[in-house]
PDB file of C-alpha atoms and ligand atoms in Angstrom:
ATOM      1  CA  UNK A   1       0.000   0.000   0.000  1.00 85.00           C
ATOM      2  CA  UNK A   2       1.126   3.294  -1.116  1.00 97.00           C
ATOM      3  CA  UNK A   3       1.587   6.743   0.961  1.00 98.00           C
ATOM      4  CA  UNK A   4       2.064  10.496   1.198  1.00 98.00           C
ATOM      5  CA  UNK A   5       3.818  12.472   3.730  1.00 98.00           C
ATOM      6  CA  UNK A   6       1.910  15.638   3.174  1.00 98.00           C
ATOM      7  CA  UNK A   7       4.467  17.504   6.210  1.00 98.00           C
ATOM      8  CA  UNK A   8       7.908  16.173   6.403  1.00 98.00           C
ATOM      9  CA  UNK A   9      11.470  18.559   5.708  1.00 97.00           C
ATOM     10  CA  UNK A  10      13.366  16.866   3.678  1.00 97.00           C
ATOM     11  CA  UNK A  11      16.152  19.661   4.088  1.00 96.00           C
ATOM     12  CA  UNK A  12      16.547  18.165   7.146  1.00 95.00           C
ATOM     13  CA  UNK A  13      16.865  14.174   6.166  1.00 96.00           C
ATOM     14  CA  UNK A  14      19.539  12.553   4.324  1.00 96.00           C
ATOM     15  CA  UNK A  15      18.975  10.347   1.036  1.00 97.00           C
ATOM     16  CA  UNK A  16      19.001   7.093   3.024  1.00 97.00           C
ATOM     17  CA  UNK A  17      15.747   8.890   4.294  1.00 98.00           C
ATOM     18  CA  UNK A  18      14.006   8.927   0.858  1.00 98.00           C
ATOM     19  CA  UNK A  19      15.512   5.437   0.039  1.00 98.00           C
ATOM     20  CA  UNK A  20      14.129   3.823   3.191  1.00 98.00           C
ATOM     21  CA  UNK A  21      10.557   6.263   3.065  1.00 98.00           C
ATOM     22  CA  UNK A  22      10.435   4.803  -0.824  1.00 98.00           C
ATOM     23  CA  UNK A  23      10.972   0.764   0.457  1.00 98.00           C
ATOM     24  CA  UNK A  24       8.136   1.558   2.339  1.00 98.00           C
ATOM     25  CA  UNK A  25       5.652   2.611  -0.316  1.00 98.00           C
ATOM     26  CA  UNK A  26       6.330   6.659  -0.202  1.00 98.00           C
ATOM     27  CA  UNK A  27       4.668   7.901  -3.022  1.00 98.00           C
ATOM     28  CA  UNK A  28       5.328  11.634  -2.601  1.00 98.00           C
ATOM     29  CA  UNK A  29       5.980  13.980  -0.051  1.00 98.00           C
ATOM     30  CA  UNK A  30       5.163  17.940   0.536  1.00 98.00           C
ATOM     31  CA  UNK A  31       7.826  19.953   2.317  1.00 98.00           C
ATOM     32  CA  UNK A  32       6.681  23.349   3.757  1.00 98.00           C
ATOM     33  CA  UNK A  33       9.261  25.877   4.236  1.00 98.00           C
ATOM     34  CA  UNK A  34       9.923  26.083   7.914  1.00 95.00           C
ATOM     35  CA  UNK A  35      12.959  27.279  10.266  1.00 91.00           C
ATOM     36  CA  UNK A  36      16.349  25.929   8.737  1.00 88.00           C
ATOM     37  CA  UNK A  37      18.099  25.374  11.979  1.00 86.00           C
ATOM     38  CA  UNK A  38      18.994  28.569  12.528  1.00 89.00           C
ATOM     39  CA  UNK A  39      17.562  32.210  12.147  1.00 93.00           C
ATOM     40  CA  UNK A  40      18.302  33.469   8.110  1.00 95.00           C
ATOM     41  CA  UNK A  41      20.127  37.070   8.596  1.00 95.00           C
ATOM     42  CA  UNK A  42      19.024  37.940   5.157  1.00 96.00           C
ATOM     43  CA  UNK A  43      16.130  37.687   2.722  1.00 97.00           C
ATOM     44  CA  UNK A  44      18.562  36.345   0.336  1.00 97.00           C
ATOM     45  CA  UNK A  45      18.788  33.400   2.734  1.00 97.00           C
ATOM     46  CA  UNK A  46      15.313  32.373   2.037  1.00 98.00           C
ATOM     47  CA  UNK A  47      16.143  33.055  -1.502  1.00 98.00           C
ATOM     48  CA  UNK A  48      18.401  30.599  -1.531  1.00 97.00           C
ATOM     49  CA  UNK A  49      16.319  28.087   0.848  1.00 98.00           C
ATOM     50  CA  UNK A  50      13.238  28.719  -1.559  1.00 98.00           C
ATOM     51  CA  UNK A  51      15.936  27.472  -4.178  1.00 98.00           C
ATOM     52  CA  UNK A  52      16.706  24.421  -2.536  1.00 98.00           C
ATOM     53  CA  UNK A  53      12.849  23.747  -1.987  1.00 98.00           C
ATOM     54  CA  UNK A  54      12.005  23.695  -5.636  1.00 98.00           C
ATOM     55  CA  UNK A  55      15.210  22.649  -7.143  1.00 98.00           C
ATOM     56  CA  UNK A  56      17.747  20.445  -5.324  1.00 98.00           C
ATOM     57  CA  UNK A  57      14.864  18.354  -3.023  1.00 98.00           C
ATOM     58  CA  UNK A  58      13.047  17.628  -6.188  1.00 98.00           C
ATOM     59  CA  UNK A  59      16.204  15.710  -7.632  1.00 98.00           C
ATOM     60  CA  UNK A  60      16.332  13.850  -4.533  1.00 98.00           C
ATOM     61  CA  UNK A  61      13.126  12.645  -4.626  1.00 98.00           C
ATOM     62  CA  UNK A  62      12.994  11.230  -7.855  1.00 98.00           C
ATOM     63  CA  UNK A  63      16.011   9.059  -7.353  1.00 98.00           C
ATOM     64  CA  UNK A  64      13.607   6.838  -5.471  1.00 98.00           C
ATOM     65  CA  UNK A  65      10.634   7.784  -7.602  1.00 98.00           C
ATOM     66  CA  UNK A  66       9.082   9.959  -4.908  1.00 98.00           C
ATOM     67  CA  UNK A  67       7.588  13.289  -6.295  1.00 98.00           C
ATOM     68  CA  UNK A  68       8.378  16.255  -3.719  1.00 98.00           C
ATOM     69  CA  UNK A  69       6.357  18.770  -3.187  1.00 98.00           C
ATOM     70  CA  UNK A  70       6.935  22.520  -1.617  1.00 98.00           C
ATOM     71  CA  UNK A  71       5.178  25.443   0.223  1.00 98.00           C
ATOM     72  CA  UNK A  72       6.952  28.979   0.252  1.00 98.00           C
ATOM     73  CA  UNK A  73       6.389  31.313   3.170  1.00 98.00           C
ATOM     74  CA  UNK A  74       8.016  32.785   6.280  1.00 97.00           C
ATOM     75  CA  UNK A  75       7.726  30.778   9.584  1.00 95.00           C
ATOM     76  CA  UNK A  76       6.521  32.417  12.617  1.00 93.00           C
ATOM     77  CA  UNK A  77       9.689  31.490  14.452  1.00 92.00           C
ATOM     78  CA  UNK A  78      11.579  33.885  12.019  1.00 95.00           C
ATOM     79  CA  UNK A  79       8.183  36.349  11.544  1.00 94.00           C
ATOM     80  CA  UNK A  80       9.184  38.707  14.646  1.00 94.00           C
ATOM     81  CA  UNK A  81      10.909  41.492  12.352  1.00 95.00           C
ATOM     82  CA  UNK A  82       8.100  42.910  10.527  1.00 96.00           C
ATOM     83  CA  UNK A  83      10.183  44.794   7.930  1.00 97.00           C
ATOM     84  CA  UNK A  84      12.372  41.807   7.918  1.00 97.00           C
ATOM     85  CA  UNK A  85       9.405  39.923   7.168  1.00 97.00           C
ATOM     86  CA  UNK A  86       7.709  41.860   4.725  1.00 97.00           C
ATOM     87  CA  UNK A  87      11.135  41.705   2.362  1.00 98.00           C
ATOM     88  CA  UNK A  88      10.832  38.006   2.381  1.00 98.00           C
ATOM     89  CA  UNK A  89       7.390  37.745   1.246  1.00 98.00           C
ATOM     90  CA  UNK A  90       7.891  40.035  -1.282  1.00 98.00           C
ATOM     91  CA  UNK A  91      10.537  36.981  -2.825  1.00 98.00           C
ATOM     92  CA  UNK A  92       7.414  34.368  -2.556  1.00 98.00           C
ATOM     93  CA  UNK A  93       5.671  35.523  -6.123  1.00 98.00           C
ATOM     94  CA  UNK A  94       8.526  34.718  -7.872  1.00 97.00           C
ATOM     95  CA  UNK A  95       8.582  31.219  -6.541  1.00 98.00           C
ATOM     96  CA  UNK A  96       4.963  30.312  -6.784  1.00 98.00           C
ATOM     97  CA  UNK A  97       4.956  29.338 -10.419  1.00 97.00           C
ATOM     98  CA  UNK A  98       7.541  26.816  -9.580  1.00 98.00           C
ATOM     99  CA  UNK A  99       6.240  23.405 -10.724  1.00 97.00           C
ATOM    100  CA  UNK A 100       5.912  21.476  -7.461  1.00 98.00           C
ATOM    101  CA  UNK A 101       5.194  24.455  -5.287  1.00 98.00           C
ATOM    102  CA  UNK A 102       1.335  23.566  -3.886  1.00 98.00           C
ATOM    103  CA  UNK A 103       0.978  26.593  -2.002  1.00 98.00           C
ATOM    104  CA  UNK A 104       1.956  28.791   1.117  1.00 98.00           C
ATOM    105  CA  UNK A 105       2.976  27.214   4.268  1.00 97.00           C
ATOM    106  CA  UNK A 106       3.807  26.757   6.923  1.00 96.00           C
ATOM    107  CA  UNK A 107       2.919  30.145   8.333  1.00 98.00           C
ATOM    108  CA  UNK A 108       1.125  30.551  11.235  1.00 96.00           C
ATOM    109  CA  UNK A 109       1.731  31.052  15.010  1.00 95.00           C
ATOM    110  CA  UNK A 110       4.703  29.696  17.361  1.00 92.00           C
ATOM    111  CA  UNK A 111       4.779  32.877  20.982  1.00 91.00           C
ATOM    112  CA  UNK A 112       1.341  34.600  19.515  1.00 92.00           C
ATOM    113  CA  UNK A 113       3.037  37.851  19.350  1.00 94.00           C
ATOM    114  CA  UNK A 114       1.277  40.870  17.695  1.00 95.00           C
ATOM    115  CA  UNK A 115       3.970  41.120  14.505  1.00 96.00           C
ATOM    116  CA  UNK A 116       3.381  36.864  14.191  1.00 96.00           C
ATOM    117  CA  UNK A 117      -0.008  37.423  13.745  1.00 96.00           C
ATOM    118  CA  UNK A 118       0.455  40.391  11.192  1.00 97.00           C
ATOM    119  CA  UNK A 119       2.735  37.830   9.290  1.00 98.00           C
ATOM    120  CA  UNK A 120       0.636  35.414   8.967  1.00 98.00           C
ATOM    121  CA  UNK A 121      -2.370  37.605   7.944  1.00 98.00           C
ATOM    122  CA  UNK A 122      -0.286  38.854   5.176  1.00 98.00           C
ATOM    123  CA  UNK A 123       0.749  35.159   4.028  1.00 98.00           C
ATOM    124  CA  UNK A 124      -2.627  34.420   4.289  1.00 98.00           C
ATOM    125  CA  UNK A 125      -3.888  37.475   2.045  1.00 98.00           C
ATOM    126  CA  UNK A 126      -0.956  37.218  -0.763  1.00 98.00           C
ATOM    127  CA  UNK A 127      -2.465  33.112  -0.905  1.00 98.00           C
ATOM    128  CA  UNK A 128      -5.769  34.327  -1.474  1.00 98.00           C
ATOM    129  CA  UNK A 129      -4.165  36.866  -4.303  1.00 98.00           C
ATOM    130  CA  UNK A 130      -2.342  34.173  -5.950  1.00 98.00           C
ATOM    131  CA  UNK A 131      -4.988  31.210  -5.537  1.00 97.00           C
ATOM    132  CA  UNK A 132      -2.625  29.240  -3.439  1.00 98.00           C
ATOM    133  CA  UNK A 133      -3.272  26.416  -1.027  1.00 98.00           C
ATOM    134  CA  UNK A 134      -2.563  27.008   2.301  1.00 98.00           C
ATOM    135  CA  UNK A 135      -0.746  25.365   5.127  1.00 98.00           C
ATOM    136  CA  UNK A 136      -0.793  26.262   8.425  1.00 98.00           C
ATOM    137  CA  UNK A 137       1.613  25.636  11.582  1.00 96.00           C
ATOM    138  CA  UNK A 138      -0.456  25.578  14.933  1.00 96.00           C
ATOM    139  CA  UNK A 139       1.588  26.467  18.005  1.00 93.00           C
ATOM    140  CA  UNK A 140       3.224  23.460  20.808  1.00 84.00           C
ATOM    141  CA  UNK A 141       2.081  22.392  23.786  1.00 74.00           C
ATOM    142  CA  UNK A 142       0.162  24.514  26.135  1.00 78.00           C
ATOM    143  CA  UNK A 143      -0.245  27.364  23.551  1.00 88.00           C
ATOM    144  CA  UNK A 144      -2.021  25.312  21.190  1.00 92.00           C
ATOM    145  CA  UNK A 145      -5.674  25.923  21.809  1.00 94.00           C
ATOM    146  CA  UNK A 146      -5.445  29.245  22.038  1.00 95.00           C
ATOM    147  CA  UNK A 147      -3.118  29.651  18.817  1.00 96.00           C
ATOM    148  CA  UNK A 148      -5.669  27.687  17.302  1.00 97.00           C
ATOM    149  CA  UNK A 149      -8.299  29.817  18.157  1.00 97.00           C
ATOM    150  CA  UNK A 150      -6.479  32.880  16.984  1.00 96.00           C
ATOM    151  CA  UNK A 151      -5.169  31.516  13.354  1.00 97.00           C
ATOM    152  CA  UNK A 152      -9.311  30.136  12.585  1.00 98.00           C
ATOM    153  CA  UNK A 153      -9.921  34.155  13.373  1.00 97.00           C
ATOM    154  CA  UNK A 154      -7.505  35.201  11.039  1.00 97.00           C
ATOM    155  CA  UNK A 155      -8.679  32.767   8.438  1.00 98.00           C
ATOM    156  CA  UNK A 156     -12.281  33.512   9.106  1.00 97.00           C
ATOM    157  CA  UNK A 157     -11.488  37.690   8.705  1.00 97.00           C
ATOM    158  CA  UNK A 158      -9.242  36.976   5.484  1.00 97.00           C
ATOM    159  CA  UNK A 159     -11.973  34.762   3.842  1.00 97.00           C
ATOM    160  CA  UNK A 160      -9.568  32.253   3.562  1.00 98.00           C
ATOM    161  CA  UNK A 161     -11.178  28.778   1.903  1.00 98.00           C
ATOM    162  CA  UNK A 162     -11.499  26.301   4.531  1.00 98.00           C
ATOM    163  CA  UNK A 163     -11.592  23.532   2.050  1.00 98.00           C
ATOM    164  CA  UNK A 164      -8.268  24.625   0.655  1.00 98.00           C
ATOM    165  CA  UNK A 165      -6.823  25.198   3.859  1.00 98.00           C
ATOM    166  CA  UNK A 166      -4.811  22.540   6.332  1.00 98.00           C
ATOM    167  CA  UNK A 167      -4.330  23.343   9.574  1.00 98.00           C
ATOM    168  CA  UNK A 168      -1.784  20.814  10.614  1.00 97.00           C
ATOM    169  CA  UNK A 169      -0.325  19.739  14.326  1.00 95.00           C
ATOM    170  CA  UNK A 170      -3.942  19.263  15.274  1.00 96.00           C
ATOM    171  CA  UNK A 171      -4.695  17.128  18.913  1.00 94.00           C
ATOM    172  CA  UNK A 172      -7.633  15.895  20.574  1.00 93.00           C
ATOM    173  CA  UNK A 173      -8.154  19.463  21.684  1.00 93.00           C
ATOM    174  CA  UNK A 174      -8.212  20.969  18.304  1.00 96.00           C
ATOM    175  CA  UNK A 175      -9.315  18.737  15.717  1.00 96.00           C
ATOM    176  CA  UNK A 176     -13.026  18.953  16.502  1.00 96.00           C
ATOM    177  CA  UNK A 177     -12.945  23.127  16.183  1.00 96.00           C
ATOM    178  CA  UNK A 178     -11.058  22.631  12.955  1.00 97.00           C
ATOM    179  CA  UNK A 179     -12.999  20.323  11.094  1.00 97.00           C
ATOM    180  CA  UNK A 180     -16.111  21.383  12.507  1.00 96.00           C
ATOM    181  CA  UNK A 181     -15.397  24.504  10.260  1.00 97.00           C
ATOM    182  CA  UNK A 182     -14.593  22.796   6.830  1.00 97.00           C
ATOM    183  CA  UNK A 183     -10.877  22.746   7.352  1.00 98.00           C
ATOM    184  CA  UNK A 184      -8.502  20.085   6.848  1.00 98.00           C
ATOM    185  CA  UNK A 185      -6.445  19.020   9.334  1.00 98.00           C
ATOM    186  CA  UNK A 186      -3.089  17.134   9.701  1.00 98.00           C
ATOM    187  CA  UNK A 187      -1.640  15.127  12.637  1.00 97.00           C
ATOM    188  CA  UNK A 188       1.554  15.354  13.334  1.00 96.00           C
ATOM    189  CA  UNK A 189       3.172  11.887  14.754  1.00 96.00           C
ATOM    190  CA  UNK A 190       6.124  12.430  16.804  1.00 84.00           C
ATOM    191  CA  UNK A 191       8.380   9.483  18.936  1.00 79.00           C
ATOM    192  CA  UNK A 192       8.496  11.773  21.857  1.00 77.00           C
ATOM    193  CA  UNK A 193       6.452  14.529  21.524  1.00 70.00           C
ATOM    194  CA  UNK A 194       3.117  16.149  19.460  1.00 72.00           C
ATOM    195  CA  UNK A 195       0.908  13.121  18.739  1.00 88.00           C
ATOM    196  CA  UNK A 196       2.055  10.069  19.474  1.00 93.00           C
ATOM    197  CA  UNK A 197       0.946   6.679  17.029  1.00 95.00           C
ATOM    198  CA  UNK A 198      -1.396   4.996  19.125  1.00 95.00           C
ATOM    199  CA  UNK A 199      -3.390   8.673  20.052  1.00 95.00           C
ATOM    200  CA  UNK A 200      -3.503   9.389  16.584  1.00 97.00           C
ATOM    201  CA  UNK A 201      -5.296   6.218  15.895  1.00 97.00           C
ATOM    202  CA  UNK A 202      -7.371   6.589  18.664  1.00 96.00           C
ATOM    203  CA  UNK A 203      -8.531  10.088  17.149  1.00 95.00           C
ATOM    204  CA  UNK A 204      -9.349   8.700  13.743  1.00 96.00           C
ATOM    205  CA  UNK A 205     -11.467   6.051  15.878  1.00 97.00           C
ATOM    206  CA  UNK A 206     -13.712   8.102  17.959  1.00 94.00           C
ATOM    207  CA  UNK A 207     -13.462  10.919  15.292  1.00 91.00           C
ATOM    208  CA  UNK A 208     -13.722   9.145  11.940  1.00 94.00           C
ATOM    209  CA  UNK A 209     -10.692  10.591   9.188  1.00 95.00           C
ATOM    210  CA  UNK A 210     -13.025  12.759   7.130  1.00 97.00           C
ATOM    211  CA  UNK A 211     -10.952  15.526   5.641  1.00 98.00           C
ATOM    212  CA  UNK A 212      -8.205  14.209   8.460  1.00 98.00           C
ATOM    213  CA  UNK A 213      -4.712  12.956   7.440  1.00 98.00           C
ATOM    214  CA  UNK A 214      -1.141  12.215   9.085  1.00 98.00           C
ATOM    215  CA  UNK A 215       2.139  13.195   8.379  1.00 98.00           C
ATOM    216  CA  UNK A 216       5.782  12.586   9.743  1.00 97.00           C
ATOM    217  CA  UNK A 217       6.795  16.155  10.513  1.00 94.00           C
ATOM    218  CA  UNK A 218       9.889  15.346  10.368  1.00 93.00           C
ATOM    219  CA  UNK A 219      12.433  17.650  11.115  1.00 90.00           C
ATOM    220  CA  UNK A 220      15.612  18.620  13.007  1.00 88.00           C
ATOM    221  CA  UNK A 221      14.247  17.216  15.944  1.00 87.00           C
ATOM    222  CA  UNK A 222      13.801  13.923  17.019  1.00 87.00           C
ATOM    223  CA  UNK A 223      11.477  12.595  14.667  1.00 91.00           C
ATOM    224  CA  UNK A 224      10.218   9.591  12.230  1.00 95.00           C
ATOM    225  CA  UNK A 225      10.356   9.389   8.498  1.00 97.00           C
ATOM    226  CA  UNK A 226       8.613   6.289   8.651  1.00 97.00           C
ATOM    227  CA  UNK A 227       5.660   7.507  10.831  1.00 97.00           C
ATOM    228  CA  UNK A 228       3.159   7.486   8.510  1.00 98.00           C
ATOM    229  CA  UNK A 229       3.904   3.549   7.333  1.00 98.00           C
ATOM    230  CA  UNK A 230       3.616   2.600  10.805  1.00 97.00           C
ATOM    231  CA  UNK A 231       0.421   4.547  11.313  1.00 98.00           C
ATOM    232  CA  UNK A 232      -0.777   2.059   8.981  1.00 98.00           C
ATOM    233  CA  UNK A 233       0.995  -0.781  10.931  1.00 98.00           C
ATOM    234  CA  UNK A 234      -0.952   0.446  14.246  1.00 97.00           C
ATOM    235  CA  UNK A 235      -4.132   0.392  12.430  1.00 98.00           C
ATOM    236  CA  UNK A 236      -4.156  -2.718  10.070  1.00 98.00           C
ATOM    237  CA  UNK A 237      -3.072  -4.553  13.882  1.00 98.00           C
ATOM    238  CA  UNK A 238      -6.238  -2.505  15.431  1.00 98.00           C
ATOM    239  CA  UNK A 239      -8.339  -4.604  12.743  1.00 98.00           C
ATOM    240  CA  UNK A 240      -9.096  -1.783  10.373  1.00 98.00           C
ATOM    241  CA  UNK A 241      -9.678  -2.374   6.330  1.00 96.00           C
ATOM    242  CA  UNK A 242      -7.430  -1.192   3.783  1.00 97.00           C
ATOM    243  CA  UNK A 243     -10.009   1.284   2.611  1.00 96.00           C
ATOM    244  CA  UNK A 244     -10.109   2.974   6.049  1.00 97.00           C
ATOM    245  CA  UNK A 245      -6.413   3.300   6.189  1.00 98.00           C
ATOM    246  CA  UNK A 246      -5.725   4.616   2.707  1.00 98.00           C
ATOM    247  CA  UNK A 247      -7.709   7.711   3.896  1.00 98.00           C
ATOM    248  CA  UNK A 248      -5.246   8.985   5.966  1.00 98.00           C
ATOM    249  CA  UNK A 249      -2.188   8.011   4.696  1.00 98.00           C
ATOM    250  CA  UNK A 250      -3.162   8.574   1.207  1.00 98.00           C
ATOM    251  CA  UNK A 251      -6.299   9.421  -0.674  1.00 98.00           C
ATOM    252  CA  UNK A 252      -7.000  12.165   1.367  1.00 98.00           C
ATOM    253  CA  UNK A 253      -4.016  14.339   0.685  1.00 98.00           C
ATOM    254  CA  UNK A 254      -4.322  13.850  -2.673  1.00 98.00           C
ATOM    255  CA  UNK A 255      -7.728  15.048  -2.560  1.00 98.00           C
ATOM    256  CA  UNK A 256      -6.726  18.083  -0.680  1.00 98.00           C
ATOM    257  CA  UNK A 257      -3.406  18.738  -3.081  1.00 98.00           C
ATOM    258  CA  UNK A 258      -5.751  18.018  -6.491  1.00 98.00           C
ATOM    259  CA  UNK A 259      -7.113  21.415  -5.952  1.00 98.00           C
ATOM    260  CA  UNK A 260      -3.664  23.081  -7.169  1.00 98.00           C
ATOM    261  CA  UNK A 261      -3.464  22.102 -11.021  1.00 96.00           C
ATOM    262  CA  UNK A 262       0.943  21.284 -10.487  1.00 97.00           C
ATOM    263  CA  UNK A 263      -0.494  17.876  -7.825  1.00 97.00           C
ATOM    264  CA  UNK A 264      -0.509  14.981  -9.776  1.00 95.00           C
ATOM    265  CA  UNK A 265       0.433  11.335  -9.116  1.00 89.00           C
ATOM    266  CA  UNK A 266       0.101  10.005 -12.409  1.00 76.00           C
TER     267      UNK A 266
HETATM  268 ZN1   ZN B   1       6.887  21.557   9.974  1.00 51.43          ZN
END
C-alpha cells in the first residue's frame, strides 16, 4: 500500500531517508518551508532556501521515484521582524509558479506575538491573491488551543477557503474546532512529543478521518520518516480495512493537493 507524507522537511533528512521512506511505499511527499536550523540574517537566505525547496529536493526525490512537493512562506519562528518579514514575502511571487510548489505554508503562530499574527495575515492574504493552497503551523504544547483559536480568526477575517486550507499539528483538543469549520487538518506523529501513534489512531477512531490525514513532521528534531507507514501498521493490527487506512495516509491528501493544477500522481 502506497503513501504520502503531506508535512515532512526533507532539508533536514539525508537520502538514506528517501531510500528507506520509498521501500516503504512513499509515493510523494510535501515539504513546507519552515525554520532551517537557525535564524536566516538575510532575505537572500530564504532566496536561496526557496531554491533548494524547488530545485535540489526535487532531484532527490525522484532518485527513489518519490515526487516532492513545496510550500513557500516565512515561519513564525523567524516572523518577529516585521520589515524583515515583509522583504521576504515580497521573494514568494517569484517562486509560486515553480512546478511542485502547492501553495503557502507553513505560516502561522509559534509565541502569539502581535507582529506573528500580522505575518501570517499577510501570508494568508498574498495566498488568497495568488490562488494558493494554504498550510498552516499551529503552536506546541500549552499554547495550542489558544493559537488555534487565533489563526481560525484570522482565516475567518481573510476569507480564507477552509476547504483549501490545512491546519496541521492538530490534537484531541483541536481537531473537533477545525474540522467542525470545513478545514482540513493534519496530525503530526512524533516518537516523543506532538501526537504520538497509538493517540492518533485513537482520534481517527472516535473521530472518523473525514478531511483528516497524518504526516511525519519530520524535522531537526527527534522525529520519524517512517511515521506514517507505521500509522498504517498500528491500524491494520487494530483490525481496520485497507479502505479505512488509505484515507489517511493517502487518498485524502491527494484530494486536498488536487485542488492546485501542479499535484498529480500520475
Ligand atoms: Zn513543519
Amino acid at each position: 500500500m502506497g503513501f504520502i507524507d503531506p508535512h515532512i522537511h526533507m532539508v533536514s533528512r539525508t537520502t538514506e531517508d528517501y531510500e528507506k521512506m520509498a521501500i516503504a511505499g512513499c509515493l510523494a511527499v510535501s515539504e513546507p518551508a519552515f525554520w532551517a536550523g537557525y535564524d536566516r540574517r538575510t532575505p537572500e537566505g530564504f532566496y536561496d532556501y526557496f531554491r533548494h525547496l524547488t530545485e535540489f529536493e526535487p532531484r532527490r526525490g525522484k532518485q527513489f521515484g518519490i515526487r516532492h512537493y513545496s510550500w513557500l512562506g516565512l515561519n513564525p519562528k523567524e516572523a518577529e521582524d516585521l520589515e524583515f518579514s515583509e522583504e521576504v514575502i515580497a521573494l514568494l511571487p517569484e517562486f509560486l509558479g515553480r512546478s511542485n510548489v502547492l501553495g503557502i505554508g507553513e505560516i502561522g503562530l509559534n509565541k502569539i506575538s502581535r507582529n506573528e499574527l500580522r505575518v501570517f495575515q499577510l501570508q494568508v492574504e498574498l495566498a488568497i491573491e495568488y490562488q494558493q493552497l494554504i498550510m498552516v503551523h499551529t503552536p506546541h504544547l500549552e499554547d495550542k488551543l489558544k493559537g488555534t483559536r487565533w489563526i481560525l480568526d484570522v482565516l475567518r477575517e481573510s476569507n480564507a477557503p477552509p476547504e483549501r486550507t490545512l491546519i496541521d499539528h492538530v490534537e484531541e483538543h483541536t481537531a473537533p474546532m477545525v474540522l467542525d469549520r470545513g478545514f482540513w487538518a493534519g496530525i503530526t506523529l512524533y516518537p516523543f512529543s506532538k501526537c504520538s501513534i497509538p493517540r492518533a489512531v485513537d482520534l481517527v477512531e472516535s473521530h472518523g478521518s473525514d478531511r483528516l490525514m497524518v504526516n511525519s513532521g519530520g524535522d531537526w528534531g527527534q522525529s520519524d520518516p517512517l511515521s506514517v507507514p507505521r500509522f498504517m501498521l498500528e491500524m491494520r493490527l487494530r483490525g481496520h480495512d485497507p479502505k479505512a487506512i488509505e484515507g489517511p495516509t493517502l487518498s485524502h491528501a491527494i484530494q486536498f493537493f488536487a485542488q492546485s493544477r501542479k499535484f498529480s500522481m500520475d
